[in-house]
C-alpha positions as protocol buffer text, in pm:
chain_id: "A"
residue {
  index: 1
  type: MET
  ca { x: 10022 y: 12530 z: 8221 }
}
residue {
  index: 2
  type: SER
  ca { x: 9949 y: 12187 z: 8313 }
}
residue {
  index: 3
  type: SER
  ca { x: 10170 y: 12076 z: 8119 }
}
residue {
  index: 4
  type: ILE
  ca { x: 10478 y: 12271 z: 8275 }
}
residue {
  index: 5
  type: LEU
  ca { x: 10426 y: 12178 z: 8554 }
}
residue {
  index: 6
  type: ARG
  ca { x: 10377 y: 11773 z: 8476 }
}
residue {
  index: 7
  type: LEU
  ca { x: 10659 y: 11775 z: 8263 }
}
residue {
  index: 8
  type: GLY
  ca { x: 10920 y: 11925 z: 8655 }
}
residue {
  index: 9
  type: TRP
  ca { x: 11041 y: 12200 z: 8423 }
}
residue {
  index: 10
  type: PRO
  ca { x: 11229 y: 12458 z: 8635 }
}
residue {
  index: 11
  type: SER
  ca { x: 11029 y: 12732 z: 8607 }
}
residue {
  index: 12
  type: ALA
  ca { x: 11221 y: 12930 z: 8866 }
}
residue {
  index: 13
  type: GLU
  ca { x: 11508 y: 12878 z: 8661 }
}
residue {
  index: 14
  type: PHE
  ca { x: 11295 y: 12967 z: 8335 }
}
residue {
  index: 15
  type: VAL
  ca { x: 11199 y: 13271 z: 8505 }
}
residue {
  index: 16
  type: ARG
  ca { x: 11533 y: 13409 z: 8607 }
}
residue {
  index: 17
  type: ARG
  ca { x: 11696 y: 13346 z: 8247 }
}
residue {
  index: 18
  type: LEU
  ca { x: 11398 y: 13551 z: 8140 }
}
residue {
  index: 19
  type: LEU
  ca { x: 11454 y: 13869 z: 8402 }
}
residue {
  index: 20
  type: GLU
  ca { x: 11828 y: 13818 z: 8279 }
}
residue {
  index: 21
  type: CYS
  ca { x: 11771 y: 13930 z: 7869 }
}
residue {
  index: 22
  type: ASP
  ca { x: 11780 y: 14270 z: 7855 }
}
residue {
  index: 23
  type: ALA
  ca { x: 11585 y: 14294 z: 7464 }
}
residue {
  index: 24
  type: LEU
  ca { x: 11324 y: 14073 z: 7582 }
}
residue {
  index: 25
  type: MET
  ca { x: 11236 y: 14249 z: 7905 }
}
residue {
  index: 26
  type: ALA
  ca { x: 11249 y: 14589 z: 7784 }
}
residue {
  index: 27
  type: ASP
  ca { x: 11042 y: 14523 z: 7434 }
}
residue {
  index: 28
  type: HIS
  ca { x: 10808 y: 14250 z: 7661 }
}
residue {
  index: 29
  type: LEU
  ca { x: 10826 y: 14166 z: 7976 }
}
residue {
  index: 30
  type: ALA
  ca { x: 10916 y: 14533 z: 8161 }
}
residue {
  index: 31
  type: PRO
  ca { x: 10535 y: 14583 z: 8274 }
}
residue {
  index: 32
  type: VAL
  ca { x: 10508 y: 14238 z: 8420 }
}
residue {
  index: 33
  type: ARG
  ca { x: 10959 y: 14201 z: 8603 }
}
residue {
  index: 34
  type: ASP
  ca { x: 10771 y: 14296 z: 8929 }
}
residue {
  index: 35
  type: HIS
  ca { x: 10596 y: 13943 z: 8921 }
}
residue {
  index: 36
  type: LEU
  ca { x: 10848 y: 13788 z: 8742 }
}
residue {
  index: 37
  type: VAL
  ca { x: 11119 y: 13888 z: 9045 }
}
residue {
  index: 38
  type: ARG
  ca { x: 10817 y: 13719 z: 9250 }
}
residue {
  index: 39
  type: HIS
  ca { x: 10819 y: 13378 z: 9122 }
}
residue {
  index: 40
  type: SER
  ca { x: 11159 y: 13368 z: 9047 }
}
residue {
  index: 41
  type: GLN
  ca { x: 11288 y: 13179 z: 9358 }
}
residue {
  index: 42
  type: ASP
  ca { x: 11054 y: 12900 z: 9343 }
}
residue {
  index: 43
  type: ASP
  ca { x: 10937 y: 12620 z: 9100 }
}
residue {
  index: 44
  type: GLY
  ca { x: 10609 y: 12643 z: 9244 }
}
residue {
  index: 45
  type: MET
  ca { x: 10300 y: 12642 z: 9088 }
}
residue {
  index: 46
  type: ALA
  ca { x: 10298 y: 13040 z: 9094 }
}
residue {
  index: 47
  type: ALA
  ca { x: 10689 y: 13070 z: 8903 }
}
residue {
  index: 48
  type: ALA
  ca { x: 10530 y: 12855 z: 8635 }
}
residue {
  index: 49
  type: ALA
  ca { x: 10212 y: 13002 z: 8608 }
}
residue {
  index: 50
  type: ALA
  ca { x: 10448 y: 13360 z: 8553 }
}
residue {
  index: 51
  type: LEU
  ca { x: 10620 y: 13118 z: 8356 }
}
residue {
  index: 52
  type: HIS
  ca { x: 10335 y: 13084 z: 8140 }
}
residue {
  index: 53
  type: GLY
  ca { x: 10265 y: 13386 z: 8152 }
}
residue {
  index: 54
  type: ALA
  ca { x: 10585 y: 13535 z: 7994 }
}
residue {
  index: 55
  type: ILE
  ca { x: 10599 y: 13317 z: 7663 }
}
residue {
  index: 56
  type: ASN
  ca { x: 10255 y: 13412 z: 7591 }
}
residue {
  index: 57
  type: THR
  ca { x: 10289 y: 13786 z: 7673 }
}
residue {
  index: 58
  type: VAL
  ca { x: 10581 y: 13762 z: 7507 }
}
residue {
  index: 59
  type: LEU
  ca { x: 10365 y: 13531 z: 7165 }
}
residue {
  index: 60
  type: TRP
  ca { x: 10027 y: 13726 z: 7203 }
}
residue {
  index: 61
  type: ASN
  ca { x: 10202 y: 14100 z: 7144 }
}
residue {
  index: 62
  type: THR
  ca { x: 10486 y: 13903 z: 6831 }
}
residue {
  index: 63
  type: CYS
  ca { x: 10124 y: 13816 z: 6722 }
}
residue {
  index: 64
  type: ARG
  ca { x: 9975 y: 14151 z: 6801 }
}
residue {
  index: 65
  type: ASP
  ca { x: 10284 y: 14370 z: 6682 }
}
residue {
  index: 66
  type: ARG
  ca { x: 10315 y: 14152 z: 6335 }
}
residue {
  index: 67
  type: GLY
  ca { x: 9949 y: 14090 z: 6211 }
}
residue {
  index: 68
  type: LEU
  ca { x: 9963 y: 13708 z: 6276 }
}
residue {
  index: 69
  type: ARG
  ca { x: 9731 y: 13464 z: 6342 }
}
residue {
  index: 70
  type: TYR
  ca { x: 9701 y: 13331 z: 6678 }
}
residue {
  index: 71
  type: ALA
  ca { x: 9528 y: 12996 z: 6772 }
}
residue {
  index: 72
  type: CYS
  ca { x: 9480 y: 12900 z: 7148 }
}
residue {
  index: 73
  type: PHE
  ca { x: 9552 y: 12500 z: 7272 }
}
residue {
  index: 74
  type: GLU
  ca { x: 9196 y: 12473 z: 7316 }
}
residue {
  index: 75
  type: ASP
  ca { x: 9012 y: 12574 z: 7005 }
}
residue {
  index: 76
  type: LEU
  ca { x: 9276 y: 12368 z: 6809 }
}
residue {
  index: 77
  type: CYS
  ca { x: 9183 y: 12064 z: 6995 }
}
residue {
  index: 78
  type: ARG
  ca { x: 8805 y: 12130 z: 6975 }
}
residue {
  index: 79
  type: ASP
  ca { x: 8848 y: 12064 z: 6531 }
}
residue {
  index: 80
  type: PRO
  ca { x: 9174 y: 11983 z: 6489 }
}
residue {
  index: 81
  type: LEU
  ca { x: 9142 y: 11922 z: 6151 }
}
residue {
  index: 82
  type: LEU
  ca { x: 8898 y: 12275 z: 6074 }
}
residue {
  index: 83
  type: ALA
  ca { x: 9189 y: 12423 z: 6253 }
}
residue {
  index: 84
  type: PHE
  ca { x: 9467 y: 12326 z: 6036 }
}
residue {
  index: 85
  type: ARG
  ca { x: 9243 y: 12314 z: 5721 }
}
residue {
  index: 86
  type: GLU
  ca { x: 9201 y: 12681 z: 5827 }
}
residue {
  index: 87
  type: ILE
  ca { x: 9610 y: 12785 z: 5877 }
}
residue {
  index: 88
  type: PHE
  ca { x: 9689 y: 12588 z: 5574 }
}
residue {
  index: 89
  type: ASP
  ca { x: 9451 y: 12793 z: 5384 }
}
residue {
  index: 90
  type: SER
  ca { x: 9534 y: 13158 z: 5533 }
}
residue {
  index: 91
  type: LEU
  ca { x: 9882 y: 13087 z: 5514 }
}
residue {
  index: 92
  type: GLY
  ca { x: 9812 y: 12926 z: 5142 }
}
residue {
  index: 93
  type: LEU
  ca { x: 9991 y: 12614 z: 5117 }
}
residue {
  index: 94
  type: PRO
  ca { x: 9781 y: 12241 z: 5026 }
}
residue {
  index: 95
  type: TYR
  ca { x: 9536 y: 12105 z: 5226 }
}
residue {
  index: 96
  type: ASP
  ca { x: 9562 y: 11748 z: 5047 }
}
residue {
  index: 97
  type: ASP
  ca { x: 9436 y: 11381 z: 5179 }
}
residue {
  index: 98
  type: SER
  ca { x: 9779 y: 11314 z: 5278 }
}
residue {
  index: 99
  type: VAL
  ca { x: 9829 y: 11614 z: 5485 }
}
residue {
  index: 100
  type: ARG
  ca { x: 9452 y: 11552 z: 5628 }
}
residue {
  index: 101
  type: ARG
  ca { x: 9467 y: 11197 z: 5658 }
}
residue {
  index: 102
  type: MET
  ca { x: 9782 y: 11282 z: 5874 }
}
residue {
  index: 103
  type: HIS
  ca { x: 9657 y: 11520 z: 6113 }
}
residue {
  index: 104
  type: GLU
  ca { x: 9327 y: 11302 z: 6121 }
}
residue {
  index: 105
  type: GLU
  ca { x: 9619 y: 10990 z: 6239 }
}
residue {
  index: 106
  type: LEU
  ca { x: 9832 y: 11253 z: 6499 }
}
residue {
  index: 107
  type: CYS
  ca { x: 9488 y: 11381 z: 6664 }
}
residue {
  index: 108
  type: ASN
  ca { x: 9193 y: 11137 z: 6665 }
}
residue {
  index: 109
  type: GLU
  ca { x: 9390 y: 10796 z: 6701 }
}
residue {
  index: 110
  type: GLY
  ca { x: 9574 y: 10836 z: 7023 }
}
residue {
  index: 111
  type: PRO
  ca { x: 9416 y: 10725 z: 7391 }
}
residue {
  index: 112
  type: SER
  ca { x: 9097 y: 10932 z: 7485 }
}
residue {
  index: 113
  type: ASP
  ca { x: 9254 y: 10937 z: 7853 }
}
residue {
  index: 114
  type: PRO
  ca { x: 9483 y: 11185 z: 7894 }
}
residue {
  index: 115
  type: ALA
  ca { x: 9632 y: 11000 z: 8151 }
}
residue {
  index: 116
  type: ALA
  ca { x: 9707 y: 10749 z: 7929 }
}
residue {
  index: 117
  type: CYS
  ca { x: 9994 y: 10998 z: 7703 }
}
residue {
  index: 118
  type: SER
  ca { x: 10365 y: 11004 z: 7711 }
}
residue {
  index: 119
  type: PRO
  ca { x: 10429 y: 11365 z: 7818 }
}
residue {
  index: 120
  type: HIS
  ca { x: 10630 y: 11394 z: 7580 }
}
residue {
  index: 121
  type: SER
  ca { x: 10433 y: 11287 z: 7247 }
}
residue {
  index: 122
  type: VAL
  ca { x: 10288 y: 11416 z: 6992 }
}
residue {
  index: 123
  type: HIS
  ca { x: 10069 y: 11141 z: 6889 }
}
residue {
  index: 124
  type: ARG
  ca { x: 9695 y: 11219 z: 7179 }
}
residue {
  index: 125
  type: ARG
  ca { x: 9329 y: 11248 z: 7100 }
}
residue {
  index: 126
  type: SER
  ca { x: 9263 y: 11613 z: 7092 }
}
residue {
  index: 127
  type: SER
  ca { x: 8940 y: 11659 z: 7164 }
}
residue {
  index: 128
  type: ALA
  ca { x: 9050 y: 11484 z: 7508 }
}
residue {
  index: 129
  type: MET
  ca { x: 9335 y: 11745 z: 7556 }
}
residue {
  index: 130
  type: ALA
  ca { x: 9127 y: 12019 z: 7493 }
}
residue {
  index: 131
  type: GLU
  ca { x: 9031 y: 12024 z: 7877 }
}
residue {
  index: 132
  type: SER
  ca { x: 9260 y: 11765 z: 8039 }
}
residue {
  index: 133
  type: TRP
  ca { x: 9335 y: 12094 z: 8237 }
}
residue {
  index: 134
  type: ARG
  ca { x: 9058 y: 12055 z: 8426 }
}
residue {
  index: 135
  type: SER
  ca { x: 9068 y: 11778 z: 8554 }
}
residue {
  index: 136
  type: GLN
  ca { x: 9487 y: 11780 z: 8625 }
}
residue {
  index: 137
  type: LEU
  ca { x: 9443 y: 12059 z: 8877 }
}
residue {
  index: 138
  type: LYS
  ca { x: 9223 y: 12127 z: 9150 }
}
residue {
  index: 139
  type: ASN
  ca { x: 9070 y: 12407 z: 9250 }
}
residue {
  index: 140
  type: ALA
  ca { x: 9271 y: 12618 z: 9477 }
}
residue {
  index: 141
  type: GLU
  ca { x: 9532 y: 12577 z: 9178 }
}
residue {
  index: 142
  type: ILE
  ca { x: 9365 y: 12670 z: 8925 }
}
residue {
  index: 143
  type: ASP
  ca { x: 9288 y: 12982 z: 9118 }
}
residue {
  index: 144
  type: ALA
  ca { x: 9670 y: 13129 z: 9218 }
}
residue {
  index: 145
  type: ILE
  ca { x: 9755 y: 12969 z: 8850 }
}
residue {
  index: 146
  type: ARG
  ca { x: 9477 y: 13283 z: 8731 }
}
residue {
  index: 147
  type: GLU
  ca { x: 9579 y: 13490 z: 9045 }
}
residue {
  index: 148
  type: VAL
  ca { x: 9886 y: 13519 z: 8822 }
}
residue {
  index: 149
  type: TRP
  ca { x: 9802 y: 13498 z: 8476 }
}
residue {
  index: 150
  type: ASP
  ca { x: 9552 y: 13825 z: 8494 }
}
residue {
  index: 151
  type: LEU
  ca { x: 9848 y: 14039 z: 8608 }
}
residue {
  index: 152
  type: PHE
  ca { x: 10009 y: 13976 z: 8261 }
}
residue {
  index: 153
  type: GLY
  ca { x: 9693 y: 14094 z: 8091 }
}
residue {
  index: 154
  type: ILE
  ca { x: 9686 y: 13945 z: 7789 }
}
residue {
  index: 155
  type: PRO
  ca { x: 9399 y: 13920 z: 7652 }
}
residue {
  index: 156
  type: LEU
  ca { x: 9311 y: 13559 z: 7643 }
}
residue {
  index: 157
  type: TYR
  ca { x: 9085 y: 13354 z: 7910 }
}
residue {
  index: 158
  type: GLU
  ca { x: 8934 y: 13652 z: 8056 }
}
residue {
  index: 159
  type: SER
  ca { x: 8607 y: 13491 z: 8134 }
}
residue {
  index: 160
  type: GLU
  ca { x: 8502 y: 13336 z: 8381 }
}
residue {
  index: 161
  type: ALA
  ca { x: 8418 y: 13025 z: 8161 }
}
residue {
  index: 162
  type: ASP
  ca { x: 8774 y: 13013 z: 8046 }
}
residue {
  index: 163
  type: TRP
  ca { x: 8827 y: 12877 z: 8417 }
}
residue {
  index: 164
  type: ALA
  ca { x: 8536 y: 12714 z: 8526 }
}
residue {
  index: 165
  type: THR
  ca { x: 8651 y: 12336 z: 8605 }
}
residue {
  index: 166
  type: GLY
  ca { x: 8459 y: 12002 z: 8654 }
}
residue {
  index: 167
  type: ALA
  ca { x: 8071 y: 12024 z: 8658 }
}
residue {
  index: 168
  type: GLU
  ca { x: 8030 y: 12394 z: 8612 }
}
residue {
  index: 169
  type: VAL
  ca { x: 8123 y: 12350 z: 8218 }
}
residue {
  index: 170
  type: GLY
  ca { x: 8028 y: 11947 z: 8222 }
}
residue {
  index: 171
  type: VAL
  ca { x: 8331 y: 11805 z: 8159 }
}
residue {
  index: 172
  type: GLU
  ca { x: 8393 y: 11456 z: 8297 }
}
residue {
  index: 173
  type: ILE
  ca { x: 8618 y: 11491 z: 8548 }
}
residue {
  index: 174
  type: SER
  ca { x: 8855 y: 11119 z: 8533 }
}
residue {
  index: 175
  type: ILE
  ca { x: 9203 y: 11203 z: 8621 }
}
residue {
  index: 176
  type: ILE
  ca { x: 9263 y: 11376 z: 8942 }
}
């Protein structure tokens, strides 16, 4: 969600495009159509949250309906080497030393300060990224995002701890 805002995506335009996709609306987004319409005219945080909710609704439904495994961003970032090894194992793919070294380089050697990363960089220190959104958004912004997110009924980020900020979870905030 923070990435959508940081990259300056035209969220409302994307929401309008989703509304025009009859099959997508029928298969996944009909229950949240009113929410999407409500947030389809401004590119603010609510539109970005609606876009994020719509994308995740489609992904969640697809995983659920097809018995696919899902992985949460924060979980991947907290222990990326273990997470990727488990994903490779579940897919029957070899996870040899060369793959592990590549993952170590991509996940552990980037800047420890998320603000130092280019918005399009894939070379980031994963452990720094897991909770970075907590320091990039103000409490009021997080509350507004949660209000929209909760409308989508996705069984992720349901607890208060999932939405806690900074000191509430012991995260050192270094980015404003």
